[in-house]
Amino acid sequence: NIKSGYLKDIEISLVVSSNKDAYALTRAEENGIPSKVLSVKDFGGRDKWDEAVLDAVQESGAELIVLAGYLSLLGTMVIHAYSNRIINIHPALIPAFCGEGMYGIKPHIAALARGAKVSGATVHFVNECYDEGPIILQKAVDVKWDDTPEVLQQRVMKECEQVILPKAIKLISEG
């Protein structure tokens, strides 16, 4: 969306991952974007990890933190330092199928098990609790009778997540 010009005057200053094998790190390298791997288990506690994440983000000069596929709950230092400047994309229509442990394929499995007729994605501000910050945007898709969790996951990603996350970034960047 930056390359296409949809997101104007936007720069990705840093990619942070807790997983050294995350594809986001490969994409960052291919595009000349600095990256860091900061895993809780490497810091002897959440407070030291939180401080390392905060230091890395502040050093990068980032004005907005965008969580996409970031499976860790950010620490309070980061959340307070970037209050109302952290957004997350969640693969369900919050308040449904969200909260601790609801990531990846799990919200789609839960939606199908419940018999949901619609699913989708939500962009929301991040606070100290999983998926409880104020909602910015949501987009829905119909759940089809023959959907598998994997098929639904791909449709939600392409038709919802990849549409509303850049839109939210654009809206925030434009004030």
PDB file of N, CA, C and O in Angstrom, residues 13-86:
ATOM      1  N   SER A  13       9.295   2.048   9.865  1.00  0.00           N
ATOM      2  CA  SER A  13      10.613   2.323  10.437  1.00  0.00           C
ATOM      3  C   SER A  13      11.242   1.094  11.090  1.00  0.00           C
ATOM      4  O   SER A  13      12.460   1.062  11.282  1.00  0.00           O
ATOM      5  N   LEU A  14      10.448   0.093  11.423  1.00  0.00           N
ATOM      6  CA  LEU A  14      10.971  -1.093  12.091  1.00  0.00           C
ATOM      7  C   LEU A  14       9.928  -2.200  12.058  1.00  0.00           C
ATOM      8  O   LEU A  14       8.739  -1.938  12.243  1.00  0.00           O
ATOM      9  N   VAL A  15      10.388  -3.433  11.856  1.00  0.00           N
ATOM     10  CA  VAL A  15       9.548  -4.614  12.012  1.00  0.00           C
ATOM     11  C   VAL A  15      10.089  -5.371  13.216  1.00  0.00           C
ATOM     12  O   VAL A  15      11.274  -5.684  13.271  1.00  0.00           O
ATOM     13  N   VAL A  16       9.210  -5.651  14.181  1.00  0.00           N
ATOM     14  CA  VAL A  16       9.580  -6.411  15.372  1.00  0.00           C
ATOM     15  C   VAL A  16       8.789  -7.709  15.371  1.00  0.00           C
ATOM     16  O   VAL A  16       7.583  -7.697  15.140  1.00  0.00           O
ATOM     17  N   SER A  17       9.489  -8.787  15.645  1.00  0.00           N
ATOM     18  CA  SER A  17       8.838 -10.089  15.744  1.00  0.00           C
ATOM     19  C   SER A  17       9.357 -10.810  16.971  1.00  0.00           C
ATOM     20  O   SER A  17      10.508 -10.627  17.364  1.00  0.00           O
ATOM     21  N   SER A  18       8.502 -11.645  17.546  1.00  0.00           N
ATOM     22  CA  SER A  18       8.950 -12.495  18.647  1.00  0.00           C
ATOM     23  C   SER A  18       9.412 -13.849  18.117  1.00  0.00           C
ATOM     24  O   SER A  18       9.929 -14.661  18.865  1.00  0.00           O
ATOM     25  N   ASN A  19       9.260 -14.068  16.818  1.00  0.00           N
ATOM     26  CA  ASN A  19       9.594 -15.352  16.192  1.00  0.00           C
ATOM     27  C   ASN A  19      10.636 -15.114  15.104  1.00  0.00           C
ATOM     28  O   ASN A  19      10.363 -14.434  14.116  1.00  0.00           O
ATOM     29  N   LYS A  20      11.807 -15.698  15.254  1.00  0.00           N
ATOM     30  CA  LYS A  20      12.904 -15.488  14.303  1.00  0.00           C
ATOM     31  C   LYS A  20      12.586 -16.025  12.904  1.00  0.00           C
ATOM     32  O   LYS A  20      13.231 -15.645  11.932  1.00  0.00           O
ATOM     33  N   ASP A  21      11.568 -16.882  12.784  1.00  0.00           N
ATOM     34  CA  ASP A  21      11.199 -17.453  11.492  1.00  0.00           C
ATOM     35  C   ASP A  21       9.995 -16.763  10.852  1.00  0.00           C
ATOM     36  O   ASP A  21       9.481 -17.247   9.833  1.00  0.00           O
ATOM     37  N   ALA A  22       9.540 -15.672  11.406  1.00  0.00           N
ATOM     38  CA  ALA A  22       8.357 -14.985  10.877  1.00  0.00           C
ATOM     39  C   ALA A  22       8.626 -14.451   9.466  1.00  0.00           C
ATOM     40  O   ALA A  22       9.678 -13.862   9.194  1.00  0.00           O
ATOM     41  N   TYR A  23       7.657 -14.645   8.584  1.00  0.00           N
ATOM     42  CA  TYR A  23       7.789 -14.184   7.200  1.00  0.00           C
ATOM     43  C   TYR A  23       7.927 -12.660   7.129  1.00  0.00           C
ATOM     44  O   TYR A  23       8.565 -12.138   6.219  1.00  0.00           O
ATOM     45  N   ALA A  24       7.389 -11.967   8.110  1.00  0.00           N
ATOM     46  CA  ALA A  24       7.506 -10.502   8.128  1.00  0.00           C
ATOM     47  C   ALA A  24       8.968 -10.066   8.131  1.00  0.00           C
ATOM     48  O   ALA A  24       9.313  -9.028   7.546  1.00  0.00           O
ATOM     49  N   LEU A  25       9.831 -10.841   8.740  1.00  0.00           N
ATOM     50  CA  LEU A  25      11.259 -10.500   8.768  1.00  0.00           C
ATOM     51  C   LEU A  25      11.880 -10.628   7.383  1.00  0.00           C
ATOM     52  O   LEU A  25      12.709  -9.803   6.982  1.00  0.00           O
ATOM     53  N   THR A  26      11.463 -11.628   6.632  1.00  0.00           N
ATOM     54  CA  THR A  26      11.927 -11.796   5.250  1.00  0.00           C
ATOM     55  C   THR A  26      11.450 -10.631   4.397  1.00  0.00           C
ATOM     56  O   THR A  26      12.228 -10.050   3.629  1.00  0.00           O
ATOM     57  N   ARG A  27      10.181 -10.282   4.535  1.00  0.00           N
ATOM     58  CA  ARG A  27       9.631  -9.154   3.765  1.00  0.00           C
ATOM     59  C   ARG A  27      10.342  -7.856   4.110  1.00  0.00           C
ATOM     60  O   ARG A  27      10.621  -7.045   3.236  1.00  0.00           O
ATOM     61  N   ALA A  28      10.652  -7.668   5.399  1.00  0.00           N
ATOM     62  CA  ALA A  28      11.378  -6.470   5.809  1.00  0.00           C
ATOM     63  C   ALA A  28      12.751  -6.427   5.146  1.00  0.00           C
ATOM     64  O   ALA A  28      13.145  -5.400   4.572  1.00  0.00           O
ATOM     65  N   GLU A  29      13.463  -7.543   5.197  1.00  0.00           N
ATOM     66  CA  GLU A  29      14.798  -7.593   4.592  1.00  0.00           C
ATOM     67  C   GLU A  29      14.739  -7.317   3.092  1.00  0.00           C
ATOM     68  O   GLU A  29      15.557  -6.557   2.561  1.00  0.00           O
ATOM     69  N   GLU A  30      13.778  -7.914   2.406  1.00  0.00           N
ATOM     70  CA  GLU A  30      13.629  -7.716   0.958  1.00  0.00           C
ATOM     71  C   GLU A  30      13.336  -6.263   0.599  1.00  0.00           C
ATOM     72  O   GLU A  30      13.595  -5.838  -0.526  1.00  0.00           O
ATOM     73  N   ASN A  31      12.774  -5.509   1.545  1.00  0.00           N
ATOM     74  CA  ASN A  31      12.406  -4.117   1.285  1.00  0.00           C
ATOM     75  C   ASN A  31      13.298  -3.118   2.015  1.00  0.00           C
ATOM     76  O   ASN A  31      12.972  -1.932   2.077  1.00  0.00           O
ATOM     77  N   GLY A  32      14.408  -3.584   2.570  1.00  0.00           N
ATOM     78  CA  GLY A  32      15.356  -2.682   3.220  1.00  0.00           C
ATOM     79  C   GLY A  32      14.824  -2.049   4.495  1.00  0.00           C
ATOM     80  O   GLY A  32      15.235  -0.938   4.848  1.00  0.00           O
ATOM     81  N   ILE A  33      13.938  -2.748   5.184  1.00  0.00           N
ATOM     82  CA  ILE A  33      13.349  -2.218   6.419  1.00  0.00           C
ATOM     83  C   ILE A  33      14.070  -2.857   7.602  1.00  0.00           C
ATOM     84  O   ILE A  33      14.201  -4.081   7.667  1.00  0.00           O
ATOM     85  N   PRO A  34      14.536  -2.060   8.553  1.00  0.00           N
ATOM     86  CA  PRO A  34      15.190  -2.636   9.735  1.00  0.00           C
ATOM     87  C   PRO A  34      14.238  -3.550  10.490  1.00  0.00           C
ATOM     88  O   PRO A  34      13.027  -3.317  10.517  1.00  0.00           O
ATOM     89  N   SER A  35      14.814  -4.582  11.120  1.00  0.00           N
ATOM     90  CA  SER A  35      13.984  -5.507  11.890  1.00  0.00           C
ATOM     91  C   SER A  35      14.739  -5.997  13.114  1.00  0.00           C
ATOM     92  O   SER A  35      15.966  -5.944  13.166  1.00  0.00           O
ATOM     93  N   LYS A  36      13.957  -6.471  14.093  1.00  0.00           N
ATOM     94  CA  LYS A  36      14.510  -7.033  15.318  1.00  0.00           C
ATOM     95  C   LYS A  36      13.642  -8.199  15.755  1.00  0.00           C
ATOM     96  O   LYS A  36      12.424  -8.167  15.585  1.00  0.00           O
ATOM     97  N   VAL A  37      14.291  -9.198  16.347  1.00  0.00           N
ATOM     98  CA  VAL A  37      13.578 -10.298  16.972  1.00  0.00           C
ATOM     99  C   VAL A  37      13.708 -10.098  18.476  1.00  0.00           C
ATOM    100  O   VAL A  37      14.823 -10.051  19.008  1.00  0.00           O
ATOM    101  N   LEU A  38      12.564  -9.921  19.141  1.00  0.00           N
ATOM    102  CA  LEU A  38      12.537  -9.681  20.581  1.00  0.00           C
ATOM    103  C   LEU A  38      11.525 -10.636  21.198  1.00  0.00           C
ATOM    104  O   LEU A  38      10.327 -10.373  21.204  1.00  0.00           O
ATOM    105  N   SER A  39      12.031 -11.749  21.701  1.00  0.00           N
ATOM    106  CA  SER A  39      11.184 -12.773  22.300  1.00  0.00           C
ATOM    107  C   SER A  39      11.243 -12.668  23.820  1.00  0.00           C
ATOM    108  O   SER A  39      12.321 -12.478  24.388  1.00  0.00           O
ATOM    109  N   VAL A  40      10.103 -12.799  24.467  1.00  0.00           N
ATOM    110  CA  VAL A  40      10.020 -12.720  25.927  1.00  0.00           C
ATOM    111  C   VAL A  40      11.021 -13.677  26.571  1.00  0.00           C
ATOM    112  O   VAL A  40      11.694 -13.320  27.537  1.00  0.00           O
ATOM    113  N   LYS A  41      11.125 -14.885  26.025  1.00  0.00           N
ATOM    114  CA  LYS A  41      11.982 -15.908  26.639  1.00  0.00           C
ATOM    115  C   LYS A  41      13.465 -15.532  26.632  1.00  0.00           C
ATOM    116  O   LYS A  41      14.240 -16.100  27.391  1.00  0.00           O
ATOM    117  N   ASP A  42      13.857 -14.564  25.823  1.00  0.00           N
ATOM    118  CA  ASP A  42      15.257 -14.140  25.755  1.00  0.00           C
ATOM    119  C   ASP A  42      15.604 -13.035  26.750  1.00  0.00           C
ATOM    120  O   ASP A  42      16.744 -12.594  26.797  1.00  0.00           O
ATOM    121  N   PHE A  43      14.618 -12.589  27.542  1.00  0.00           N
ATOM    122  CA  PHE A  43      14.845 -11.421  28.392  1.00  0.00           C
ATOM    123  C   PHE A  43      14.694 -11.673  29.885  1.00  0.00           C
ATOM    124  O   PHE A  43      14.747 -10.743  30.667  1.00  0.00           O
ATOM    125  N   GLY A  44      14.477 -12.885  30.293  1.00  0.00           N
ATOM    126  CA  GLY A  44      14.391 -13.166  31.721  1.00  0.00           C
ATOM    127  C   GLY A  44      13.237 -12.472  32.413  1.00  0.00           C
ATOM    128  O   GLY A  44      13.347 -12.089  33.570  1.00  0.00           O
ATOM    129  N   GLY A  45      12.157 -12.264  31.706  1.00  0.00           N
ATOM    130  CA  GLY A  45      10.962 -11.666  32.306  1.00  0.00           C
ATOM    131  C   GLY A  45      10.302 -10.662  31.391  1.00  0.00           C
ATOM    132  O   GLY A  45      10.935 -10.062  30.521  1.00  0.00           O
ATOM    133  N   ARG A  46       8.995 -10.491  31.606  1.00  0.00           N
ATOM    134  CA  ARG A  46       8.199  -9.595  30.750  1.00  0.00           C
ATOM    135  C   ARG A  46       8.598  -8.130  30.879  1.00  0.00           C
ATOM    136  O   ARG A  46       8.539  -7.390  29.908  1.00  0.00           O
ATOM    137  N   ASP A  47       9.008  -7.687  32.073  1.00  0.00           N
ATOM    138  CA  ASP A  47       9.368  -6.275  32.243  1.00  0.00           C
ATOM    139  C   ASP A  47      10.593  -5.902  31.403  1.00  0.00           C
ATOM    140  O   ASP A  47      10.617  -4.855  30.756  1.00  0.00           O
ATOM    141  N   LYS A  48      11.607  -6.761  31.419  1.00  0.00           N
ATOM    142  CA  LYS A  48      12.811  -6.490  30.624  1.00  0.00           C
ATOM    143  C   LYS A  48      12.498  -6.556  29.131  1.00  0.00           C
ATOM    144  O   LYS A  48      13.017  -5.773  28.339  1.00  0.00           O
ATOM    145  N   TRP A  49      11.644  -7.502  28.741  1.00  0.00           N
ATOM    146  CA  TRP A  49      11.225  -7.592  27.340  1.00  0.00           C
ATOM    147  C   TRP A  49      10.444  -6.348  26.933  1.00  0.00           C
ATOM    148  O   TRP A  49      10.690  -5.770  25.876  1.00  0.00           O
ATOM    149  N   ASP A  50       9.519  -5.922  27.775  1.00  0.00           N
ATOM    150  CA  ASP A  50       8.710  -4.734  27.520  1.00  0.00           C
ATOM    151  C   ASP A  50       9.616  -3.519  27.319  1.00  0.00           C
ATOM    152  O   ASP A  50       9.424  -2.728  26.390  1.00  0.00           O
ATOM    153  N   GLU A  51      10.610  -3.393  28.173  1.00  0.00           N
ATOM    154  CA  GLU A  51      11.555  -2.283  28.070  1.00  0.00           C
ATOM    155  C   GLU A  51      12.347  -2.358  26.762  1.00  0.00           C
ATOM    156  O   GLU A  51      12.567  -1.337  26.094  1.00  0.00           O
ATOM    157  N   ALA A  52      12.752  -3.563  26.353  1.00  0.00           N
ATOM    158  CA  ALA A  52      13.497  -3.734  25.102  1.00  0.00           C
ATOM    159  C   ALA A  52      12.632  -3.372  23.891  1.00  0.00           C
ATOM    160  O   ALA A  52      13.110  -2.729  22.946  1.00  0.00           O
ATOM    161  N   VAL A  53      11.375  -3.783  23.916  1.00  0.00           N
ATOM    162  CA  VAL A  53      10.459  -3.439  22.822  1.00  0.00           C
ATOM    163  C   VAL A  53      10.268  -1.927  22.768  1.00  0.00           C
ATOM    164  O   VAL A  53      10.367  -1.310  21.697  1.00  0.00           O
ATOM    165  N   LEU A  54      10.033  -1.316  23.915  1.00  0.00           N
ATOM    166  CA  LEU A  54       9.847   0.138  23.961  1.00  0.00           C
ATOM    167  C   LEU A  54      11.089   0.858  23.441  1.00  0.00           C
ATOM    168  O   LEU A  54      10.978   1.778  22.617  1.00  0.00           O
ATOM    169  N   ASP A  55      12.261   0.447  23.888  1.00  0.00           N
ATOM    170  CA  ASP A  55      13.505   1.074  23.418  1.00  0.00           C
ATOM    171  C   ASP A  55      13.642   0.956  21.904  1.00  0.00           C
ATOM    172  O   ASP A  55      13.980   1.931  21.226  1.00  0.00           O
ATOM    173  N   ALA A  56      13.381  -0.223  21.368  1.00  0.00           N
ATOM    174  CA  ALA A  56      13.513  -0.441  19.923  1.00  0.00           C
ATOM    175  C   ALA A  56      12.547   0.440  19.137  1.00  0.00           C
ATOM    176  O   ALA A  56      12.933   1.057  18.135  1.00  0.00           O
ATOM    177  N   VAL A  57      11.306   0.516  19.593  1.00  0.00           N
ATOM    178  CA  VAL A  57      10.308   1.319  18.881  1.00  0.00           C
ATOM    179  C   VAL A  57      10.653   2.809  18.981  1.00  0.00           C
ATOM    180  O   VAL A  57      10.603   3.537  17.985  1.00  0.00           O
ATOM    181  N   GLN A  58      11.033   3.261  20.151  1.00  0.00           N
ATOM    182  CA  GLN A  58      11.391   4.673  20.312  1.00  0.00           C
ATOM    183  C   GLN A  58      12.610   5.029  19.467  1.00  0.00           C
ATOM    184  O   GLN A  58      12.633   6.079  18.824  1.00  0.00           O
ATOM    185  N   GLU A  59      13.627   4.160  19.464  1.00  0.00           N
ATOM    186  CA  GLU A  59      14.830   4.409  18.659  1.00  0.00           C
ATOM    187  C   GLU A  59      14.508   4.469  17.173  1.00  0.00           C
ATOM    188  O   GLU A  59      15.173   5.176  16.420  1.00  0.00           O
ATOM    189  N   SER A  60      13.490   3.746  16.738  1.00  0.00           N
ATOM    190  CA  SER A  60      13.120   3.726  15.318  1.00  0.00           C
ATOM    191  C   SER A  60      12.425   5.017  14.888  1.00  0.00           C
ATOM    192  O   SER A  60      12.328   5.293  13.699  1.00  0.00           O
ATOM    193  N   GLY A  61      11.916   5.774  15.853  1.00  0.00           N
ATOM    194  CA  GLY A  61      11.188   6.992  15.539  1.00  0.00           C
ATOM    195  C   GLY A  61       9.739   6.758  15.150  1.00  0.00           C
ATOM    196  O   GLY A  61       9.063   7.670  14.679  1.00  0.00           O
ATOM    197  N   ALA A  62       9.243   5.560  15.357  1.00  0.00           N
ATOM    198  CA  ALA A  62       7.858   5.235  14.976  1.00  0.00           C
ATOM    199  C   ALA A  62       6.865   6.119  15.717  1.00  0.00           C
ATOM    200  O   ALA A  62       7.041   6.412  16.894  1.00  0.00           O
ATOM    201  N   GLU A  63       5.831   6.518  15.008  1.00  0.00           N
ATOM    202  CA  GLU A  63       4.753   7.308  15.603  1.00  0.00           C
ATOM    203  C   GLU A  63       3.511   6.454  15.854  1.00  0.00           C
ATOM    204  O   GLU A  63       2.657   6.833  16.643  1.00  0.00           O
ATOM    205  N   LEU A  64       3.410   5.341  15.154  1.00  0.00           N
ATOM    206  CA  LEU A  64       2.270   4.437  15.267  1.00  0.00           C
ATOM    207  C   LEU A  64       2.806   3.016  15.285  1.00  0.00           C
ATOM    208  O   LEU A  64       3.683   2.674  14.491  1.00  0.00           O
ATOM    209  N   ILE A  65       2.289   2.201  16.178  1.00  0.00           N
ATOM    210  CA  ILE A  65       2.632   0.779  16.222  1.00  0.00           C
ATOM    211  C   ILE A  65       1.466   0.009  15.627  1.00  0.00           C
ATOM    212  O   ILE A  65       0.317   0.187  16.055  1.00  0.00           O
ATOM    213  N   VAL A  66       1.767  -0.824  14.635  1.00  0.00           N
ATOM    214  CA  VAL A  66       0.750  -1.623  13.966  1.00  0.00           C
ATOM    215  C   VAL A  66       1.044  -3.089  14.245  1.00  0.00           C
ATOM    216  O   VAL A  66       2.097  -3.597  13.858  1.00  0.00           O
ATOM    217  N   LEU A  67       0.118  -3.754  14.929  1.00  0.00           N
ATOM    218  CA  LEU A  67       0.267  -5.171  15.233  1.00  0.00           C
ATOM    219  C   LEU A  67      -0.485  -5.977  14.172  1.00  0.00           C
ATOM    220  O   LEU A  67      -1.693  -5.823  14.016  1.00  0.00           O
ATOM    221  N   ALA A  68       0.261  -6.805  13.464  1.00  0.00           N
ATOM    222  CA  ALA A  68      -0.337  -7.660  12.434  1.00  0.00           C
ATOM    223  C   ALA A  68       0.338  -9.015  12.552  1.00  0.00           C
ATOM    224  O   ALA A  68       1.517  -9.153  12.226  1.00  0.00           O
ATOM    225  N   GLY A  69      -0.372  -9.980  13.078  1.00  0.00           N
ATOM    226  CA  GLY A  69       0.231 -11.277  13.310  1.00  0.00           C
ATOM    227  C   GLY A  69       1.157 -11.274  14.513  1.00  0.00           C
ATOM    228  O   GLY A  69       1.981 -12.154  14.666  1.00  0.00           O
ATOM    229  N   TYR A  70       1.009 -10.286  15.375  1.00  0.00           N
ATOM    230  CA  TYR A  70       1.835 -10.185  16.579  1.00  0.00           C
ATOM    231  C   TYR A  70       1.075 -10.866  17.703  1.00  0.00           C
ATOM    232  O   TYR A  70       0.029 -10.388  18.134  1.00  0.00           O
ATOM    233  N   LEU A  71       1.570 -11.996  18.177  1.00  0.00           N
ATOM    234  CA  LEU A  71       0.793 -12.855  19.059  1.00  0.00           C
ATOM    235  C   LEU A  71       1.040 -12.611  20.546  1.00  0.00           C
ATOM    236  O   LEU A  71       0.414 -13.245  21.384  1.00  0.00           O
ATOM    237  N   SER A  72       1.942 -11.705  20.883  1.00  0.00           N
ATOM    238  CA  SER A  72       2.215 -11.419  22.289  1.00  0.00           C
ATOM    239  C   SER A  72       1.399 -10.217  22.752  1.00  0.00           C
ATOM    240  O   SER A  72       1.141  -9.302  21.976  1.00  0.00           O
ATOM    241  N   LEU A  73       1.029 -10.239  24.014  1.00  0.00           N
ATOM    242  CA  LEU A  73       0.370  -9.080  24.606  1.00  0.00           C
ATOM    243  C   LEU A  73       1.461  -8.078  24.956  1.00  0.00           C
ATOM    244  O   LEU A  73       2.400  -8.405  25.690  1.00  0.00           O
ATOM    245  N   LEU A  74       1.366  -6.879  24.398  1.00  0.00           N
ATOM    246  CA  LEU A  74       2.379  -5.865  24.694  1.00  0.00           C
ATOM    247  C   LEU A  74       2.369  -5.527  26.174  1.00  0.00           C
ATOM    248  O   LEU A  74       1.331  -5.575  26.831  1.00  0.00           O
ATOM    249  N   GLY A  75       3.525  -5.141  26.673  1.00  0.00           N
ATOM    250  CA  GLY A  75       3.641  -4.766  28.075  1.00  0.00           C
ATOM    251  C   GLY A  75       3.126  -3.363  28.339  1.00  0.00           C
ATOM    252  O   GLY A  75       2.928  -2.562  27.427  1.00  0.00           O
ATOM    253  N   THR A  76       2.913  -3.072  29.606  1.00  0.00           N
ATOM    254  CA  THR A  76       2.310  -1.782  29.983  1.00  0.00           C
ATOM    255  C   THR A  76       3.202  -0.591  29.655  1.00  0.00           C
ATOM    256  O   THR A  76       2.691   0.488  29.384  1.00  0.00           O
ATOM    257  N   MET A  77       4.519  -0.764  29.675  1.00  0.00           N
ATOM    258  CA  MET A  77       5.394   0.364  29.326  1.00  0.00           C
ATOM    259  C   MET A  77       5.139   0.822  27.894  1.00  0.00           C
ATOM    260  O   MET A  77       5.021   2.019  27.634  1.00  0.00           O
ATOM    261  N   VAL A  78       5.068  -0.135  26.979  1.00  0.00           N
ATOM    262  CA  VAL A  78       4.824   0.196  25.571  1.00  0.00           C
ATOM    263  C   VAL A  78       3.424   0.780  25.414  1.00  0.00           C
ATOM    264  O   VAL A  78       3.231   1.811  24.759  1.00  0.00           O
ATOM    265  N   ILE A  79       2.445   0.139  26.035  1.00  0.00           N
ATOM    266  CA  ILE A  79       1.060   0.588  25.891  1.00  0.00           C
ATOM    267  C   ILE A  79       0.880   2.009  26.421  1.00  0.00           C
ATOM    268  O   ILE A  79       0.225   2.838  25.789  1.00  0.00           O
ATOM    269  N   HIS A  80       1.476   2.319  27.550  1.00  0.00           N
ATOM    270  CA  HIS A  80       1.343   3.667  28.112  1.00  0.00           C
ATOM    271  C   HIS A  80       2.131   4.697  27.299  1.00  0.00           C
ATOM    272  O   HIS A  80       1.642   5.814  27.080  1.00  0.00           O
ATOM    273  N   ALA A  81       3.321   4.340  26.837  1.00  0.00           N
ATOM    274  CA  ALA A  81       4.134   5.279  26.053  1.00  0.00           C
ATOM    275  C   ALA A  81       3.487   5.597  24.707  1.00  0.00           C
ATOM    276  O   ALA A  81       3.663   6.694  24.169  1.00  0.00           O
ATOM    277  N   TYR A  82       2.734   4.641  24.158  1.00  0.00           N
ATOM    278  CA  TYR A  82       2.106   4.820  22.841  1.00  0.00           C
ATOM    279  C   TYR A  82       0.580   4.758  22.938  1.00  0.00           C
ATOM    280  O   TYR A  82      -0.087   4.273  22.022  1.00  0.00           O
ATOM    281  N   SER A  83       0.036   5.282  24.004  1.00  0.00           N
ATOM    282  CA  SER A  83      -1.409   5.270  24.213  1.00  0.00           C
ATOM    283  C   SER A  83      -2.141   5.869  23.009  1.00  0.00           C
ATOM    284  O   SER A  83      -1.789   6.950  22.525  1.00  0.00           O
ATOM    285  N   ASN A  84      -3.129   5.157  22.515  1.00  0.00           N
ATOM    286  CA  ASN A  84      -3.915   5.550  21.341  1.00  0.00           C
ATOM    287  C   ASN A  84      -3.071   5.667  20.076  1.00  0.00           C
ATOM    288  O   ASN A  84      -3.477   6.318  19.114  1.00  0.00           O
ATOM    289  N   ARG A  85      -1.893   5.030  20.089  1.00  0.00           N
ATOM    290  CA  ARG A  85      -1.034   5.002  18.900  1.00  0.00           C
ATOM    291  C   ARG A  85      -0.564   3.569  18.616  1.00  0.00           C
ATOM    292  O   ARG A  85       0.450   3.370  17.986  1.00  0.00           O
ATOM    293  N   ILE A  86      -1.353   2.590  19.086  1.00  0.00           N
ATOM    294  CA  ILE A  86      -1.100   1.179  18.793  1.00  0.00           C
ATOM    295  C   ILE A  86      -2.403   0.598  18.271  1.00  0.00           C
ATOM    296  O   ILE A  86      -3.445   0.717  18.920  1.00  0.00           O
TER     297      ILE A  86
END
